[in-house]
Short mmCIF file of C-alpha atoms in Angstrom, two decimals:
data_model
loop_
_atom_site.label_atom_id
_atom_site.label_comp_id
_atom_site.label_asym_id
_atom_site.label_seq_id
_atom_site.Cartn_x
_atom_site.Cartn_y
_atom_site.Cartn_z
CA UNK T 141 -1.48 48.51 -63.36
CA UNK T 142 -0.27 45.29 -65.01
CA UNK T 143 -2.41 42.16 -64.66
CA UNK T 144 0.69 40.15 -63.77
CA UNK T 145 1.53 42.33 -60.80
CA UNK T 146 -1.82 42.67 -59.11
CA UNK T 147 -5.33 41.43 -59.16
CA UNK T 148 -8.43 43.52 -58.46
CA UNK T 149 -11.43 42.05 -56.74
CA UNK T 150 -14.62 44.08 -56.96
CA UNK T 151 -17.67 43.56 -54.75
CA UNK T 152 -20.84 45.56 -55.38
CA UNK T 153 -23.89 45.92 -53.14
CA UNK T 154 -26.91 48.09 -53.99
CA UNK T 155 -29.72 49.37 -51.78
CA UNK T 156 -32.65 50.90 -53.53
CA UNK T 157 -31.53 52.89 -56.60
CA UNK T 158 -27.99 53.52 -55.36
CA UNK T 159 -25.08 51.32 -54.38
CA UNK T 160 -21.54 51.20 -53.13
CA UNK T 161 -18.54 49.46 -54.62
CA UNK T 162 -15.60 48.21 -52.51
CA UNK T 163 -12.33 47.49 -54.28
CA UNK T 164 -9.56 45.38 -52.61
CA UNK T 165 -6.16 44.91 -54.20
CA UNK T 166 -3.88 42.04 -53.05
CA UNK T 167 -0.29 41.89 -54.08
CA UNK T 168 0.69 38.46 -55.38
CA UNK T 169 4.31 39.00 -54.50
CA UNK T 170 3.69 39.93 -50.84
CA UNK T 171 1.25 37.05 -50.36
CA UNK T 172 3.75 34.58 -51.73
CA UNK T 173 6.45 35.85 -49.40
CA UNK T 174 4.13 35.54 -46.40
CA UNK T 175 3.28 31.95 -47.28
CA UNK T 176 6.94 31.14 -47.68
CA UNK T 177 7.80 32.61 -44.29
CA UNK T 178 4.95 30.70 -42.63
CA UNK T 179 6.05 27.43 -44.20
CA UNK T 180 9.64 28.07 -43.15
CA UNK T 181 8.57 28.84 -39.60
CA UNK T 182 6.42 25.69 -39.42
CA UNK T 183 9.21 23.57 -40.87
CA UNK T 184 11.73 25.08 -38.48
CA UNK T 185 9.51 24.43 -35.47
CA UNK T 186 8.94 20.83 -36.54
CA UNK T 187 12.63 20.29 -37.17
CA UNK T 188 13.54 21.73 -33.78
CA UNK T 189 10.98 19.50 -32.07
CA UNK T 190 12.34 16.43 -33.86
CA UNK T 191 15.92 17.31 -32.99
CA UNK T 192 15.00 17.98 -29.37
CA UNK T 193 13.13 14.66 -29.08
CA UNK T 194 16.04 12.83 -30.72
CA UNK T 195 18.52 14.41 -28.30
CA UNK T 196 16.32 13.53 -25.31
CA UNK T 197 15.90 9.95 -26.54
CA UNK T 198 19.65 9.64 -27.15
CA UNK T 199 20.41 11.03 -23.70
CA UNK T 200 17.94 8.65 -22.06
CA UNK T 201 19.35 5.69 -24.01
CA UNK T 202 22.89 6.69 -23.09
CA UNK T 203 21.99 7.02 -19.41
CA UNK T 204 20.47 3.52 -19.44
CA UNK T 205 23.15 1.87 -21.56
CA UNK T 206 26.53 3.47 -20.87
CA UNK T 207 27.99 2.62 -17.48
CA UNK T 208 30.43 4.89 -15.58
CA UNK T 209 33.39 2.90 -16.93
CA UNK T 210 31.97 3.28 -20.43
CA UNK T 211 31.73 7.04 -19.98
CA UNK T 212 35.43 7.18 -19.10
CA UNK T 213 36.37 5.07 -22.14
CA UNK T 214 34.22 7.21 -24.47
CA UNK T 215 35.82 10.36 -23.08
CA UNK T 216 39.28 8.82 -23.51
CA UNK T 217 38.49 7.95 -27.13
CA UNK T 218 37.15 11.45 -27.86
CA UNK T 219 39.98 13.33 -26.17
CA UNK T 220 42.69 11.02 -27.49
CA UNK T 221 41.60 11.13 -31.11
CA UNK T 222 40.84 14.88 -30.96
CA UNK T 223 44.21 15.88 -29.49
CA UNK T 224 46.11 13.36 -31.59
CA UNK T 225 44.64 14.59 -34.87
CA UNK T 226 44.84 18.26 -33.86
CA UNK T 227 48.45 18.28 -32.64
CA UNK T 228 49.75 15.23 -34.43
CA UNK T 229 50.47 13.26 -31.25
CA UNK T 230 50.71 9.61 -32.20
CA UNK T 231 50.48 8.35 -28.63
CA UNK T 232 47.17 10.13 -28.07
CA UNK T 233 45.83 8.81 -31.35
CA UNK T 234 46.78 5.24 -30.39
CA UNK T 235 45.14 5.59 -26.96
CA UNK T 236 41.96 7.07 -28.46
CA UNK T 237 41.81 4.34 -31.11
CA UNK T 238 42.24 1.62 -28.48
CA UNK T 239 39.43 3.12 -26.39
CA UNK T 240 37.23 3.30 -29.48
CA UNK T 241 37.94 -0.37 -30.27
CA UNK T 242 36.92 -1.34 -26.72
CA UNK T 243 33.60 0.48 -27.07
CA UNK T 244 32.95 -1.07 -30.50
CA UNK T 245 33.79 -4.56 -29.21
CA UNK T 246 31.30 -4.13 -26.35
CA UNK T 247 28.33 -3.40 -28.60
CA UNK T 248 27.65 -7.00 -29.85
CA UNK T 249 27.17 -8.16 -26.28
CA UNK T 250 23.97 -6.04 -26.05
CA UNK T 251 22.15 -7.93 -28.79
CA UNK T 252 19.42 -10.41 -27.89
CA UNK T 253 18.06 -8.80 -24.73
CA UNK T 254 14.49 -8.98 -26.04
CA UNK T 255 14.65 -12.51 -27.45
CA UNK T 256 13.84 -14.15 -24.11
CA UNK T 257 10.45 -15.24 -22.84
CA UNK T 258 10.57 -15.34 -19.05
CA UNK T 259 7.96 -17.01 -16.84
CA UNK T 260 8.13 -16.31 -13.09
CA UNK T 261 6.00 -18.43 -10.73
CA UNK T 262 5.75 -18.66 -6.94
CA UNK T 263 4.52 -21.60 -4.91
CA UNK T 264 2.40 -19.36 -2.64
CA UNK T 265 1.12 -15.81 -2.65
CA UNK T 266 0.78 -15.55 1.13
CA UNK T 267 3.28 -16.55 3.79
CA UNK T 268 3.95 -15.79 7.47
CA UNK T 269 6.68 -13.37 8.52
CA UNK T 270 10.00 -15.13 8.92
CA UNK T 271 9.19 -17.87 6.42
CA UNK T 272 10.82 -18.20 3.02
CA UNK T 273 9.22 -19.01 -0.30
CA UNK T 274 10.25 -20.95 -3.37
CA UNK T 275 9.45 -20.48 -7.03
CA UNK T 276 10.71 -21.19 -10.52
CA UNK T 277 12.18 -19.13 -13.36
CA UNK T 278 11.66 -20.50 -16.89
CA UNK T 279 13.62 -18.80 -19.69
CA UNK T 280 12.97 -19.61 -23.34
CA UNK T 281 14.74 -18.28 -26.44
CA UNK T 282 11.94 -17.08 -28.72
CA UNK T 283 14.30 -15.65 -31.32
CA UNK T 284 15.64 -17.23 -34.50
CA UNK T 285 19.26 -16.80 -33.50
CA UNK T 286 21.47 -18.07 -30.74
CA UNK T 287 21.16 -15.92 -27.61
CA UNK T 288 24.47 -15.14 -25.94
CA UNK T 289 24.85 -15.77 -22.20
CA UNK T 290 23.32 -13.09 -20.02
CA UNK T 291 21.93 -12.36 -16.59
CA UNK T 292 18.43 -12.23 -15.15
CA UNK T 293 17.61 -9.93 -12.22
CA UNK T 294 14.53 -10.56 -10.04
CA UNK T 295 13.67 -7.66 -7.68
CA UNK T 296 12.31 -8.92 -4.36
CA UNK T 297 11.11 -5.90 -2.42
CA UNK T 298 14.21 -3.79 -1.82
CA UNK T 299 16.51 -6.73 -2.60
CA UNK T 300 17.65 -8.36 -5.82
CA UNK T 301 18.09 -12.00 -6.87
CA UNK T 302 20.44 -12.68 -9.80
CA UNK T 303 20.45 -15.64 -12.17
CA UNK T 304 22.95 -16.52 -14.86
CA UNK T 305 21.40 -17.45 -18.22
CA UNK T 306 23.56 -19.73 -20.38
CA UNK T 307 23.85 -19.66 -24.16
CA UNK T 308 20.46 -20.62 -25.60
CA UNK T 309 19.72 -22.03 -29.03
CA UNK T 310 16.48 -20.97 -30.77
CA UNK T 311 13.53 -22.55 -28.92
CA UNK T 312 15.73 -23.85 -26.12
CA UNK T 313 14.29 -23.65 -22.57
CA UNK T 314 16.11 -23.53 -19.25
CA UNK T 315 14.52 -23.45 -15.78
CA UNK T 316 16.04 -22.54 -12.45
CA UNK T 317 14.60 -22.70 -8.93
CA UNK T 318 13.93 -19.48 -7.05
CA UNK T 319 14.59 -19.56 -3.32
CA UNK T 320 13.71 -16.44 -1.33
CA UNK T 321 14.81 -16.52 2.36
CA UNK T 322 12.75 -15.35 5.33
CA UNK T 323 10.92 -12.07 4.76
CA UNK T 324 9.63 -9.44 7.11
CA UNK T 325 5.94 -8.61 7.32
CA UNK T 326 4.65 -6.49 4.48
CA UNK T 327 3.47 -6.58 0.88
CA UNK T 328 6.55 -7.61 -1.10
CA UNK T 329 6.67 -7.08 -4.85
CA UNK T 330 8.46 -9.90 -6.67
CA UNK T 331 9.43 -8.92 -10.21
CA UNK T 332 9.43 -7.85 -12.89
CA UNK T 333 12.10 -10.16 -14.23
CA UNK T 334 14.70 -8.12 -16.08
CA UNK T 335 17.14 -9.47 -18.64
CA UNK T 336 20.55 -7.83 -18.43
CA UNK T 337 23.09 -7.75 -21.24
CA UNK T 338 26.56 -6.48 -20.44
CA UNK T 339 30.03 -6.81 -21.88
CA UNK T 340 32.77 -8.55 -19.87
CA UNK T 341 34.49 -5.24 -19.06
CA UNK T 342 31.31 -3.52 -17.88
CA UNK T 343 31.28 -0.60 -20.30
CA UNK T 344 27.75 -1.01 -21.66
CA UNK T 345 24.57 -2.45 -20.21
CA UNK T 346 21.14 -3.12 -21.70
CA UNK T 347 18.03 -4.13 -19.74
CA UNK T 348 14.57 -5.31 -20.68
CA UNK T 349 11.84 -5.76 -18.05
CA UNK T 350 8.94 -8.18 -18.48
CA UNK T 351 5.38 -7.71 -17.24
CA UNK T 352 5.25 -10.65 -14.82
CA UNK T 353 4.91 -9.07 -11.34
CA UNK T 354 3.69 -10.84 -8.18
CA UNK T 355 2.48 -9.25 -4.93
CA UNK T 356 3.50 -11.45 -2.03
CA UNK T 357 1.54 -10.88 1.19
CA UNK T 358 3.70 -11.58 4.22
CA UNK T 359 1.25 -11.95 7.12
CA UNK T 360 2.18 -11.13 10.71
CA UNK T 361 2.91 -13.91 13.14
CA UNK T 362 -0.12 -14.83 15.23
CA UNK T 363 -0.71 -17.01 18.26
CA UNK T 364 -3.63 -19.17 19.30
CA UNK T 365 -5.80 -17.34 21.83
CA UNK T 366 -8.52 -18.77 24.08
CA UNK T 367 -12.00 -18.73 22.65
CA UNK T 368 -14.12 -15.70 23.36
CA UNK T 369 -16.41 -17.92 25.43
CA UNK T 370 -13.82 -18.05 28.24
CA UNK T 371 -11.15 -15.88 29.79
CA UNK T 372 -10.96 -12.12 29.74
CA UNK T 373 -12.56 -11.88 26.30
CA UNK T 374 -15.53 -13.97 27.38
CA UNK T 375 -18.58 -14.01 25.21
CA UNK T 376 -20.72 -11.07 26.28
CA UNK T 377 -23.72 -12.11 24.21
CA UNK T 378 -26.70 -11.98 26.57
CA UNK T 379 -24.78 -10.36 29.43
CA UNK T 380 -27.22 -7.78 30.86
CA UNK T 381 -26.39 -4.11 31.33
CA UNK T 382 -27.94 -1.46 33.58
CA UNK T 383 -29.96 0.00 30.74
CA UNK T 384 -33.69 -0.86 30.94
CA UNK T 385 -35.66 -1.64 27.79
CA UNK T 386 -39.13 -2.90 26.95
CA UNK T 387 -38.08 -6.14 25.21
CA UNK T 388 -34.97 -8.26 25.63
CA UNK T 389 -33.76 -11.50 27.19
CA UNK T 390 -33.03 -10.58 30.84
CA UNK T 391 -36.22 -9.92 32.86
CA UNK T 392 -35.98 -7.05 35.34
CA UNK T 393 -39.34 -6.08 36.85
CA UNK T 394 -43.06 -5.33 36.32
CA UNK T 395 -44.20 -1.75 35.85
CA UNK T 396 -47.42 0.03 35.02
CA UNK T 397 -48.49 0.32 31.43
CA UNK T 398 -47.54 3.57 29.62
CA UNK T 399 -48.87 4.84 26.31
CA UNK T 400 -46.79 3.42 23.49
CA UNK T 401 -45.90 0.14 25.22
CA UNK T 402 -46.37 -3.02 23.19
CA UNK T 403 -49.39 -5.13 24.13
CA UNK T 404 -47.27 -8.25 23.77
CA UNK T 405 -45.37 -7.25 26.92
CA UNK T 406 -48.50 -7.02 29.12
CA UNK T 407 -48.25 -9.28 32.15
CA UNK T 408 -51.84 -10.50 32.52
CA UNK T 409 -51.49 -12.11 35.94
CA UNK T 410 -50.22 -8.88 37.48
CA UNK T 411 -52.90 -6.98 35.59
CA UNK T 412 -55.59 -9.23 37.09
CA UNK T 413 -54.25 -8.76 40.61
CA UNK T 414 -53.84 -5.01 40.49
CA UNK T 415 -56.68 -4.15 38.19
CA UNK T 416 -54.39 -2.01 36.09
CA UNK T 417 -52.41 -2.85 32.95
CA UNK T 418 -48.91 -3.99 33.89
CA UNK T 419 -46.05 -4.70 31.48
CA UNK T 420 -42.73 -6.51 31.72
CA UNK T 421 -39.47 -4.57 31.87
CA UNK T 422 -36.08 -5.99 30.81
CA UNK T 423 -32.42 -5.22 31.14
CA UNK T 424 -30.79 -4.58 27.80
CA UNK T 425 -28.47 -7.41 26.84
CA UNK T 426 -25.05 -6.30 25.73
CA UNK T 427 -24.45 -6.93 22.04
CA UNK T 428 -21.33 -8.96 21.40
CA UNK T 429 -19.38 -6.40 19.34
CA UNK T 430 -15.64 -6.02 19.65
CA UNK T 431 -13.11 -3.41 18.50
CA UNK T 432 -9.34 -3.74 18.12
CA UNK T 433 -7.53 -0.39 17.96
CA UNK T 434 -3.88 -0.50 16.87
CA UNK T 435 -1.74 2.58 17.42
CA UNK T 436 0.54 3.29 14.46
CA UNK T 437 2.16 6.58 15.48
CA UNK T 438 5.92 6.24 15.10
CA UNK T 439 6.72 8.02 18.37
CA UNK T 440 4.63 5.51 20.36
CA UNK T 441 7.09 2.64 19.77
CA UNK T 442 10.67 2.15 20.89
CA UNK T 443 11.77 0.34 17.71
CA UNK T 444 10.52 -1.60 14.71
CA UNK T 445 10.50 -4.96 16.52
CA UNK T 446 8.17 -3.57 19.18
CA UNK T 447 5.76 -2.43 16.47
CA UNK T 448 5.85 -5.89 14.88
CA UNK T 449 4.90 -7.37 18.26
CA UNK T 450 1.95 -4.97 18.46
CA UNK T 451 0.78 -5.90 14.96
CA UNK T 452 0.99 -9.59 15.85
CA UNK T 453 -1.04 -9.06 19.03
CA UNK T 454 -3.72 -7.09 17.19
CA UNK T 455 -3.87 -9.67 14.40
CA UNK T 456 -4.18 -12.51 16.93
CA UNK T 457 -7.08 -10.76 18.67
CA UNK T 458 -8.83 -10.04 15.39
CA UNK T 459 -8.29 -13.57 14.10
CA UNK T 460 -9.76 -15.08 17.26
CA UNK T 461 -12.82 -12.84 17.00
CA UNK T 462 -13.37 -13.68 13.33
CA UNK T 463 -13.11 -17.40 13.98
CA UNK T 464 -15.66 -17.08 16.80
CA UNK T 465 -18.05 -15.29 14.40
CA UNK T 466 -17.96 -12.16 16.54
CA UNK T 467 -18.70 -8.74 15.10
CA UNK T 468 -15.28 -7.11 15.16
CA UNK T 469 -13.99 -3.76 14.00
CA UNK T 470 -10.24 -3.34 13.46
CA UNK T 471 -9.06 0.26 13.34
CA UNK T 472 -5.69 1.99 12.93
CA UNK T 473 -4.63 5.57 12.47
CA UNK T 474 -4.37 7.03 8.98
CA UNK T 475 -1.82 9.29 7.33
CA UNK T 476 -2.68 12.97 7.75
CA UNK T 477 -0.87 15.69 5.74
CA UNK T 478 1.10 18.05 7.91
CA UNK T 479 -0.66 21.12 6.54
CA UNK T 480 -4.01 19.95 7.95
CA UNK T 481 -2.74 18.08 10.99
CA UNK T 482 -4.85 19.01 14.00
CA UNK T 483 -7.82 19.99 11.83
CA UNK T 484 -8.42 16.63 10.14
CA UNK T 485 -9.31 13.33 11.77
CA UNK T 486 -8.96 10.08 9.85
CA UNK T 487 -8.85 6.39 10.70
CA UNK T 488 -8.34 3.28 8.63
CA UNK T 489 -10.52 0.17 8.85
CA UNK T 490 -8.94 -3.22 8.16
CA UNK T 491 -11.32 -5.76 6.55
CA UNK T 492 -12.53 -8.22 9.18
CA UNK T 493 -15.06 -10.34 7.29
CA UNK T 494 -12.71 -13.34 6.94
CA UNK T 495 -9.23 -14.32 8.12
CA UNK T 496 -7.47 -13.95 4.75
CA UNK T 497 -8.50 -10.36 3.90
CA UNK T 498 -7.92 -9.35 7.51
CA UNK T 499 -4.36 -10.70 7.50
CA UNK T 500 -3.78 -9.14 4.08
CA UNK T 501 -4.76 -5.81 5.59
CA UNK T 502 -2.34 -6.27 8.49
CA UNK T 503 0.43 -6.98 5.96
CA UNK T 504 0.21 -3.39 4.73
CA UNK T 505 0.17 -1.69 8.15
CA UNK T 506 3.18 0.51 8.87
CA UNK T 507 4.15 3.18 11.38
CA UNK T 508 3.24 6.73 10.42
CA UNK T 509 5.03 9.92 11.37
CA UNK T 510 2.04 12.20 10.82
CA UNK T 511 -1.09 10.66 12.30
CA UNK T 512 -3.43 10.99 15.27
CA UNK T 513 -2.41 9.74 18.72
CA UNK T 514 -4.08 6.58 19.90
CA UNK T 515 -6.50 8.45 22.20
CA UNK T 516 -7.96 10.33 19.23
CA UNK T 517 -8.18 7.11 17.23
CA UNK T 518 -10.20 5.54 20.07
CA UNK T 519 -12.47 8.58 20.25
CA UNK T 520 -13.19 8.47 16.52
CA UNK T 521 -13.75 4.71 16.68
CA UNK T 522 -16.32 5.11 19.44
CA UNK T 523 -18.11 7.85 17.48
CA UNK T 524 -18.17 6.11 14.11
CA UNK T 525 -19.30 2.61 15.09
CA UNK T 526 -22.14 0.90 16.91
CA UNK T 527 -22.16 0.34 20.65
CA UNK T 528 -19.19 -1.83 21.61
CA UNK T 529 -19.11 -4.49 24.26
CA UNK T 530 -15.32 -4.71 24.52
CA UNK T 531 -12.42 -2.75 23.03
CA UNK T 532 -8.74 -3.72 22.85
CA UNK T 533 -6.20 -0.92 22.49
CA UNK T 534 -2.79 -2.20 21.36
CA UNK T 535 0.08 0.29 21.79
CA UNK T 536 3.84 0.50 22.28
CA UNK T 537 5.91 0.98 25.42
CA UNK T 538 6.16 4.77 25.01
CA UNK T 539 2.45 5.27 25.65
CA UNK T 540 1.95 6.18 29.31
CA UNK T 541 -0.82 4.90 31.55
CA UNK T 542 -2.30 8.40 31.72
CA UNK T 543 -2.72 8.50 27.96
CA UNK T 544 -4.24 5.01 28.04
CA UNK T 545 -6.79 6.16 30.62
CA UNK T 546 -7.66 9.08 28.35
CA UNK T 547 -8.12 6.64 25.47
CA UNK T 548 -10.40 4.46 27.61
CA UNK T 549 -12.59 7.44 28.51
CA UNK T 550 -13.38 7.88 24.81
CA UNK T 551 -15.56 4.75 24.91
CA UNK T 552 -18.98 4.52 26.59
CA UNK T 553 -19.07 3.64 30.27
CA UNK T 554 -20.54 0.18 29.62
CA UNK T 555 -17.72 -0.79 27.21
CA UNK T 556 -14.99 -2.94 28.73
CA UNK T 557 -11.60 -1.55 27.66
CA UNK T 558 -8.41 -3.64 27.69
CA UNK T 559 -5.07 -2.03 26.87
CA UNK T 560 -2.23 -4.20 25.54
CA UNK T 561 1.21 -2.62 26.01
CA UNK T 562 3.93 -4.26 23.91
CA UNK T 563 7.32 -3.98 25.59
CA UNK T 564 9.94 -6.58 24.76
CA UNK T 565 11.96 -5.64 27.85
CA UNK T 566 9.07 -6.08 30.32
CA UNK T 567 7.73 -9.12 32.14
CA UNK T 568 4.13 -10.16 31.42
CA UNK T 569 1.67 -8.73 33.92
CA UNK T 570 -1.95 -7.67 34.28
CA UNK T 571 -2.76 -4.38 35.99
CA UNK T 572 -6.36 -3.33 36.68
CA UNK T 573 -7.01 0.41 36.68
CA UNK T 574 -10.12 2.44 37.29
CA UNK T 575 -11.33 2.62 33.68
CA UNK T 576 -9.50 -0.25 32.02
CA UNK T 577 -7.39 -3.36 32.38
CA UNK T 578 -3.75 -3.12 31.26
CA UNK T 579 -1.91 -6.16 29.90
CA UNK T 580 1.85 -5.89 29.38
CA UNK T 581 3.36 -8.46 27.02
CA UNK T 582 7.02 -9.07 26.24
CA UNK T 583 6.47 -11.81 23.68
CA UNK T 584 3.53 -12.89 21.58
CA UNK T 585 2.99 -16.03 23.66
CA UNK T 586 2.41 -13.89 26.78
CA UNK T 587 -0.89 -12.65 25.39
CA UNK T 588 -2.65 -16.01 25.59
CA UNK T 589 -1.64 -16.60 29.22
CA UNK T 590 -2.74 -13.15 30.34
CA UNK T 591 -6.14 -13.53 28.68
CA UNK T 592 -6.68 -16.88 30.41
CA UNK T 593 -5.60 -15.41 33.74
CA UNK T 594 -8.31 -12.80 33.39
CA UNK T 595 -10.96 -15.49 33.93
CA UNK T 596 -9.95 -15.91 37.57
CA UNK T 597 -8.73 -12.37 38.25
#
C-alpha cells in the first residue's frame, strides 16, 4: 500500500507476557470528501438563513414603506417594462418607464425621518372625565442637513393628532401647542410621537417612533357627599351591637365572675354587696369599617353611560370615606377565563389608602363579559375581609331586587347594606326592604340628596 494513499495507525497494549495489536486504516481521500461535504452543507445552511432573513426584512420594510398606491405603481412599472421589452410594445415600455420614474422620484422624500428630536410634554397627568388637556410638542433638527417638511402623528388613545413640521435647518427648533379635547374615563396613552415622511403622491411612507410615552389618568366624575358623621352613612364608631363582650365602651350589665375573666373588669361595689366576685359586661361597639362593591358584569348595565354613572357613584362613596379617615374596602369583580368560569372566584381590590391612587384605580375599571355576578362578589368580599359596619353595593338597572336581596344576605346580619341602582331613566327614590336599603339614582347629584334624606327616614 502506498504511503500517499493511506496511513496506518498502530496501537499496542500488552497484559502480562502477551499483547494485542489493533490496526486502523483511514483513507485520506474519503476523509477529505467528507470534510468538503460538511463545509458545503454548513455554508449552504448559513446562506439559506441569510437569504431568508434578508427576504423577511425586505418584506417587512416593503409592508411599512410602500403604500397601496405605491404597490399599483410598482406593478405597473414591472408589467409595463416586462411586456414592452418582451413583445416590443413601445406604449407599454413608456408606461412602465413613467411608473418607474414616479417611484424613483418619491424616494428622496423619505430621507431625514430620524433627524428629528421630539419632546412631548403635558400640563397634567390626571384629569376628570369630560375635561380636555393641553401640552406642547417641541421638534428640533439634530442632523447636519436641512430636514424636508414632514408630518408628526401623536396617538391619543384610539385617536390620532397630526402636526405639520415645516422645513428645518440644522439645529432649528419649532414648537407647537397640543390641545386634546374632552376625554372619557380611562387610562389614555399619549404617544409615542411618530415622524412621518411621505411623498406628495402618497406612494411611499416612512415612520419613526420616539420613546416619549405618557399615561394620562382620566378620573371619573365625583360629587360631594355628606360627611359620614351625618345622614345614611353616619359614623358608626362606638355604635353598640347586640354582641356581648368583656371589655368595650358601652356598658351592659353586671354578671358573676367566670374563670378567665380579667381582674380589671371586677366591679368591687357589687362584689362587696353580694359577697361574690362580679364583673362588668359590655356591648361590643361596631367598628367603623366600610365596603364599596361595584358590579362590573357587562350584562348588569343597560349601556356604557349607565356604567359610567355607577363608577362615579362608587368613586364618590369611596372618596368621602377616605377623606373621613374611615377604613374602606373597594371591591370589583375580576376577569375569569371561560374555561374555569364557575369553578374560580376572583375579586379585584382598588387601592383606598389615599384619594389619588383610589381614583387612579377607578380610571382602569371596565365592564367584563366573563366575571362573577354581583352577589358572588359580595359573598367573597364578606369572607375575605374583617367585620364590616356598612356595605354599599353599586349596580346597574338590569339587576333585580331579588338579586340585590341575595347579595345583601352574603354579609353578616349586623352589617348595614345599602344598594345603589344606577338608572338614568328613573327618578331618585329610596326604598327600604327587609335586608337592605335601595337607593335609585338617575344622575350623580341624586346620590347626595338621598344620603341626606336617610338621616330622617
